[in-house]
Coordinates of C-alpha atoms and ligand atoms in Angstrom, one line a residue:
M1 CA 104.9 75.7 127.6
S2 CA 102.8 73.5 129.9
N3 CA 105.1 70.2 131.1
N4 CA 101.5 68.6 132.6
P5 CA 100.0 66.6 129.8
I6 CA 96.4 67.0 128.8
R7 CA 94.1 63.9 129.5
V8 CA 91.9 62.9 126.3
A9 CA 89.3 60.3 126.5
V10 CA 88.1 59.1 122.6
T11 CA 85.3 57.0 122.6
G12 CA 85.0 54.4 119.8
A13 CA 88.6 54.7 119.6
A14 CA 89.1 51.4 117.5
G15 CA 86.5 53.2 114.8
Q16 CA 86.9 55.0 111.3
I17 CA 87.0 58.3 113.0
G18 CA 89.3 57.0 116.1
Y19 CA 91.8 55.8 113.8
S20 CA 92.1 59.3 112.0
L21 CA 91.9 61.2 115.3
L22 CA 94.1 59.7 117.7
F23 CA 97.3 60.5 115.4
R24 CA 96.7 63.9 115.0
I25 CA 96.1 64.2 118.6
A26 CA 98.8 62.6 119.8
S27 CA 100.8 64.4 117.0
G28 CA 100.5 67.7 118.8
A29 CA 98.0 68.8 115.9
M30 CA 94.6 69.7 118.8
F31 CA 97.1 71.2 121.6
G32 CA 100.0 72.6 119.5
P33 CA 103.9 71.2 119.5
N34 CA 104.4 72.1 123.0
Q35 CA 101.7 70.2 124.7
P36 CA 101.8 66.9 125.9
V37 CA 98.9 64.9 125.9
I38 CA 98.0 61.6 127.8
L39 CA 95.3 59.3 125.6
H40 CA 92.3 57.5 127.4
L41 CA 91.5 54.7 124.7
I42 CA 87.9 53.4 125.2
E43 CA 86.1 51.0 123.2
I44 CA 83.2 48.4 124.1
P45 CA 83.7 45.2 125.8
D46 CA 83.9 43.0 122.7
E47 CA 86.6 40.8 121.8
K48 CA 87.2 42.1 118.6
A49 CA 87.1 45.6 119.2
M50 CA 89.8 45.6 122.0
S51 CA 91.4 43.7 119.7
A52 CA 91.6 46.3 117.1
L53 CA 92.5 48.9 120.2
Q54 CA 95.1 47.4 121.0
G55 CA 96.5 47.5 117.5
V56 CA 95.8 51.0 117.2
V57 CA 98.0 51.5 120.7
M58 CA 100.6 49.5 118.8
E59 CA 100.8 51.9 115.7
L60 CA 100.5 54.9 118.1
D61 CA 103.6 53.2 120.3
D62 CA 104.9 52.7 116.6
C63 CA 104.9 56.6 115.9
A64 CA 107.1 57.6 119.0
F65 CA 105.5 60.9 119.4
P66 CA 107.3 63.0 121.2
L67 CA 104.7 64.6 122.8
L68 CA 102.1 61.4 124.0
K69 CA 103.1 61.0 127.1
G70 CA 101.1 57.4 127.9
T71 CA 98.1 55.7 126.3
V72 CA 95.1 54.3 128.5
A73 CA 92.9 51.2 127.0
T74 CA 90.1 50.3 128.3
S75 CA 86.3 49.0 128.2
S76 CA 86.0 50.6 131.5
L77 CA 84.3 54.2 132.0
D78 CA 85.5 54.7 135.4
E79 CA 89.3 53.7 134.0
G80 CA 88.6 55.4 130.5
F81 CA 87.1 59.0 132.4
K82 CA 89.7 59.1 135.2
G83 CA 91.1 62.4 135.6
V84 CA 90.6 63.3 132.1
N85 CA 90.1 67.2 130.9
W86 CA 88.6 65.8 128.1
A87 CA 86.4 63.7 126.1
L88 CA 85.6 63.4 123.1
L89 CA 82.5 61.2 122.7
V90 CA 82.8 59.9 119.3
G91 CA 81.7 55.8 120.1
A92 CA 78.2 55.4 118.9
V93 CA 76.2 52.8 116.9
P94 CA 75.3 53.3 113.8
R95 CA 72.0 53.8 111.9
K96 CA 71.2 50.5 110.7
Q97 CA 68.7 49.8 107.7
G98 CA 64.8 49.5 109.2
M99 CA 65.9 51.6 112.2
E100 CA 63.8 54.8 112.8
R101 CA 65.4 57.2 114.2
K102 CA 63.4 56.7 117.8
D103 CA 65.3 53.5 118.0
L104 CA 69.0 55.0 117.2
L105 CA 68.1 57.5 119.7
G106 CA 67.3 55.4 122.3
I107 CA 69.9 53.0 121.9
N108 CA 72.2 55.7 121.6
G109 CA 70.8 57.2 124.6
K110 CA 71.5 54.9 126.7
I111 CA 75.1 54.8 126.1
F112 CA 75.5 58.4 126.7
T113 CA 73.5 58.5 130.3
G114 CA 76.3 56.1 131.3
Q115 CA 79.3 58.4 129.8
G116 CA 77.6 61.5 130.9
Q117 CA 77.7 59.6 134.8
A118 CA 80.3 58.6 134.6
I119 CA 82.1 62.0 132.8
A120 CA 81.2 63.8 136.1
K121 CA 82.4 61.0 138.4
N122 CA 86.0 60.8 137.2
G123 CA 86.7 63.8 135.7
A124 CA 89.2 66.3 135.7
S125 CA 87.3 69.8 137.6
D126 CA 87.9 71.2 134.3
V127 CA 86.7 68.4 131.8
R128 CA 85.3 69.5 128.9
T129 CA 82.6 67.0 126.6
L130 CA 82.7 67.1 122.8
V131 CA 79.8 64.5 121.5
V132 CA 80.2 63.2 117.8
G133 CA 78.7 59.9 117.4
N134 CA 75.0 60.5 116.5
P135 CA 73.1 62.0 116.6
C136 CA 75.2 64.3 118.2
N137 CA 73.1 67.4 119.6
T138 CA 70.9 65.2 121.7
N139 CA 73.6 62.7 123.0
S140 CA 75.4 65.7 124.3
L141 CA 71.8 67.0 125.8
I142 CA 72.1 63.1 127.6
A143 CA 75.4 63.2 128.8
A144 CA 74.7 66.7 130.0
N145 CA 71.7 66.0 131.7
N146 CA 73.2 62.6 133.5
A147 CA 76.4 64.1 134.9
R148 CA 75.7 65.4 138.2
G149 CA 77.5 68.6 139.2
L150 CA 78.6 69.3 135.6
D151 CA 78.6 72.6 134.0
K152 CA 76.1 72.1 130.7
N153 CA 77.8 74.9 129.2
R154 CA 81.4 72.2 129.3
F155 CA 79.4 70.0 127.0
F156 CA 79.6 70.2 123.1
A157 CA 77.6 68.8 119.7
M158 CA 79.8 69.1 116.5
T159 CA 78.7 70.9 113.8
M160 CA 82.4 71.9 112.4
L161 CA 82.4 69.7 109.9
D162 CA 79.7 71.1 108.5
E163 CA 81.3 74.8 108.6
N164 CA 83.9 73.2 107.1
R165 CA 81.8 71.8 104.4
A166 CA 80.1 74.9 104.2
K167 CA 83.7 77.1 103.7
T168 CA 84.8 75.1 100.4
Q169 CA 81.6 75.2 98.9
L170 CA 81.0 78.8 98.7
A171 CA 85.2 79.5 98.0
R172 CA 85.1 76.8 95.1
K173 CA 82.0 79.1 93.7
A174 CA 83.7 82.5 94.3
G175 CA 86.9 80.9 93.0
V176 CA 88.9 82.2 96.6
D177 CA 90.6 80.5 98.7
V178 CA 89.1 78.7 101.7
T179 CA 90.9 80.9 104.0
A180 CA 89.2 84.2 102.6
I181 CA 85.6 82.8 103.7
S182 CA 84.7 83.7 107.7
N183 CA 81.8 84.2 109.6
L184 CA 80.2 80.8 108.5
A185 CA 77.7 79.7 111.0
I186 CA 75.8 76.6 111.3
W187 CA 72.8 76.8 112.9
G188 CA 70.9 74.1 114.7
N189 CA 71.2 70.3 114.4
H190 CA 74.1 68.5 113.1
S191 CA 71.3 66.3 110.7
A192 CA 69.9 67.3 107.7
T193 CA 67.9 70.3 108.7
M194 CA 70.8 72.3 109.6
F195 CA 70.9 76.2 108.2
P196 CA 74.4 76.8 107.0
D197 CA 74.2 81.3 107.1
Y198 CA 75.3 82.3 104.4
F199 CA 74.2 85.8 104.8
N200 CA 76.1 86.5 107.4
A201 CA 79.3 84.9 106.0
R202 CA 82.1 86.9 104.4
I203 CA 84.1 86.0 101.7
G204 CA 87.6 88.8 102.4
T205 CA 85.0 91.6 103.7
R206 CA 81.9 91.7 102.1
P207 CA 78.9 89.7 102.8
V208 CA 78.5 86.4 100.7
P209 CA 75.1 86.8 98.6
D210 CA 77.1 90.7 97.5
V211 CA 80.2 88.4 96.1
I212 CA 78.2 85.4 95.1
G213 CA 75.2 87.1 93.4
H214 CA 73.8 83.6 92.1
R215 CA 70.7 83.5 94.4
E216 CA 69.0 80.4 93.7
W217 CA 72.4 78.2 93.5
L218 CA 72.8 79.9 97.6
E219 CA 69.3 78.9 98.4
K220 CA 69.0 75.3 96.6
D221 CA 72.5 74.0 95.9
F222 CA 74.5 75.4 98.4
I223 CA 72.4 74.6 101.2
T224 CA 71.6 70.9 99.4
T225 CA 75.4 70.2 99.3
V226 CA 76.3 71.1 102.8
Q227 CA 73.4 69.1 104.0
Q228 CA 73.7 66.1 102.2
R229 CA 77.2 66.1 101.8
G230 CA 77.5 63.1 104.5
A231 CA 75.4 60.8 102.5
A232 CA 77.4 61.5 99.3
I233 CA 80.2 60.5 100.9
I234 CA 78.9 57.1 101.8
K235 CA 77.9 56.9 98.6
A236 CA 81.4 57.5 96.7
R237 CA 83.5 55.6 99.4
G238 CA 81.6 53.0 101.0
L239 CA 82.1 54.2 104.1
S240 CA 80.9 57.5 106.3
S241 CA 83.6 60.4 106.5
A242 CA 86.5 59.7 108.7
A243 CA 89.3 61.6 108.2
S244 CA 87.5 65.0 108.0
A245 CA 84.9 63.8 111.0
A246 CA 88.4 63.3 113.0
N247 CA 90.5 66.9 111.3
A248 CA 86.3 68.5 112.4
V249 CA 87.3 67.8 115.9
V250 CA 90.7 69.0 116.1
D251 CA 88.9 72.3 115.2
T252 CA 86.6 72.1 117.4
V253 CA 89.0 72.0 120.1
R254 CA 91.6 74.6 119.0
N255 CA 88.8 76.8 118.2
L256 CA 87.4 76.4 122.4
T257 CA 91.1 76.4 123.3
T258 CA 92.5 79.3 121.3
P259 CA 90.9 82.7 120.8
T260 CA 88.8 83.3 118.4
R261 CA 90.2 86.3 115.3
T262 CA 88.8 89.6 116.0
G263 CA 85.2 89.7 114.2
D264 CA 85.2 86.1 112.9
W265 CA 82.5 83.3 114.9
F266 CA 83.0 79.3 114.4
S267 CA 80.2 77.0 115.0
V268 CA 79.6 74.2 117.8
G269 CA 76.5 72.9 119.7
V270 CA 75.9 74.2 122.7
H271 CA 73.7 74.5 125.5
S272 CA 71.0 77.2 124.3
D273 CA 70.2 80.1 127.1
G274 CA 67.6 81.1 125.1
S275 CA 69.3 83.5 122.7
Y276 CA 67.8 83.8 119.4
G277 CA 64.5 82.7 120.6
I278 CA 65.5 79.2 121.0
E279 CA 64.5 76.9 123.4
K280 CA 66.3 76.7 126.9
G281 CA 68.3 73.5 127.1
L282 CA 68.5 72.7 123.7
I283 CA 72.3 71.4 122.5
F284 CA 71.9 73.8 119.4
S285 CA 74.7 75.0 116.9
Y286 CA 75.3 79.3 117.3
P287 CA 77.8 81.3 116.2
I288 CA 80.3 80.8 119.2
R289 CA 83.5 83.0 119.9
S290 CA 86.1 81.9 122.9
D291 CA 88.9 84.0 124.3
G292 CA 90.6 80.4 124.8
K293 CA 89.5 80.2 127.8
N294 CA 85.2 80.9 127.8
W295 CA 83.2 81.2 124.7
E296 CA 80.2 82.8 123.9
I297 CA 77.1 82.8 121.9
V298 CA 77.9 86.0 119.6
K299 CA 74.7 88.2 119.7
D300 CA 73.0 90.2 117.3
V301 CA 74.0 88.6 114.3
P302 CA 70.9 89.9 112.1
L303 CA 68.5 86.9 110.5
N304 CA 66.0 87.2 107.7
E305 CA 62.8 85.9 106.9
F306 CA 64.3 83.1 105.5
S307 CA 66.8 82.5 108.1
R308 CA 64.3 82.3 110.5
A309 CA 62.5 79.9 108.9
K310 CA 65.4 77.3 108.7
I311 CA 66.1 77.9 112.0
T312 CA 62.9 77.3 113.5
A313 CA 63.1 74.1 111.3
T314 CA 66.2 72.8 112.7
E315 CA 65.2 73.9 116.1
N316 CA 62.0 71.7 115.7
E317 CA 63.7 68.8 115.0
L318 CA 65.4 69.4 118.2
K319 CA 62.7 69.5 120.4
E320 CA 61.2 66.3 118.5
E321 CA 64.5 64.1 119.4
K322 CA 64.4 65.7 123.1
A323 CA 61.2 64.7 123.2
M324 CA 61.8 61.0 122.2
V325 CA 64.5 61.1 124.7
A326 CA 62.7 62.4 127.8
D327 CA 62.9 59.2 129.8
L328 CA 66.8 59.4 129.4
L329 CA 66.5 62.9 131.0
P330 CA 66.4 63.2 134.7
K331 CA 64.7 65.8 136.2
Ligands
NAX1 P1 82.7 53.4 113.3 O1 81.3 52.3 113.7 O2 83.9 53.3 112.3 O3 83.5 53.4 114.8 C1 82.5 53.4 115.6 C2 83.1 53.0 116.9 O4 82.9 53.1 118.8 C3 83.4 51.1 116.6 O5 84.8 50.7 117.1 C4 82.5 50.5 118.3 O6 83.2 49.7 119.0 C5 82.6 52.1 119.8 N1 81.3 52.2 120.2 C6 80.3 51.7 119.9 N2 79.6 52.4 121.1 C7 80.2 52.2 122.4 C8 80.5 52.9 123.6 N3 79.3 52.9 123.8 N4 81.3 52.9 124.2 C9 82.9 52.9 123.4 N5 82.8 53.2 121.9 C10 82.1 52.3 121.4 O7 82.0 54.7 113.4 P2 82.9 56.0 112.6 O8 83.2 56.4 111.7 O9 84.3 56.0 113.9 O10 81.9 57.1 113.7 C11 81.6 57.3 114.6 C12 79.9 58.4 114.9 O11 80.0 59.8 114.4 C13 78.7 57.1 114.2 O12 77.9 58.0 115.1 C14 78.6 58.9 112.9 O13 77.5 58.5 113.0 C15 79.7 60.0 113.3 N6 80.1 60.7 113.0 C16 79.4 62.4 113.3 C17 79.7 63.2 112.4 C18 79.6 64.7 113.0 O14 80.0 65.8 112.5 N7 78.7 64.9 114.3 C19 80.1 63.3 111.3 C20 81.1 61.7 111.1 C21 80.2 60.7 111.9 O15 79.2 60.7 110.9

């Protein structure tokens, strides 16, 4: 057991995802039941947001969590990222009606230049950053490129919610428990172009297509359901997914900080080293393994023509996004 608390910064801490996430971290779900934490809650310098944040702090206090050793609530990036071991970048401006993707990238991109710089300046020597705020791959790319002196391998973008959604869909279709599904990689961008790779996923020890013989369902319904799940939740709830997103943040950090089960892998957007022919430097979701400290891209996962075409489409979208924010990436 380590007695040194882990410092975790969460931006957008008064938002929907923050409201689920903070309580999971403070209860020990992210770093285990013996690891104390200190939460750094970051919001915009707006009266309403800061007041809501105070309310969240009061509720955290009222849980009397044994592992929560302190909270810092601030709108200052320097104070918020001071000494943090993890920076969970959740806060972003949502896309509004009439807003083009380029506009959103421009507005949110500016947030992530400043946050990348502040993390590099203030974070602990082992700081790692997970971007959740959308478009999360390209926001992570911006943060990584503006965090001078920090290894780009410490920047991630969340695709775990897509992986969890895909696993549940496959388990339901096959009539098995969700724990029977493994090796489910999400490739590419956290967007409607992502590719949930059912060819390499397994149900027990068997490849998914051997168990679910319904090829058309896999090619069409399955992929579309996973890609459109966020929109379906907005339609049903009137609000975007929050508790399941917070759960995916917990899963991502746990996956990166605990050894991956032998033979399995998980999905997260990482700095591409050119693996699988993907453009170097993009933040691209791959099948990843961790030894608990370091992570690696799983090599030699077989890809067929169908998968290749899907992966190229999502790569192309990320290249376009990168081109749109070129002015935010220092040379
Ligand atoms: P909310 O609008 O409920 O909360 C966002 C919070 O961020 C607000 O309190 C706002 O004041 C704050 N904020 C905005 N700019 C900030 C800044 N520069 N610094 C600090 N705080 C800032 O959104 P919520 O539902 O919590 O979603 C947050 C983000 O997660 C959105 O960008 C959303 O698109 C994204 N998502 C990403 C997912 C993923 O799988 N990667 C899934 C869920 C979610 O859609």
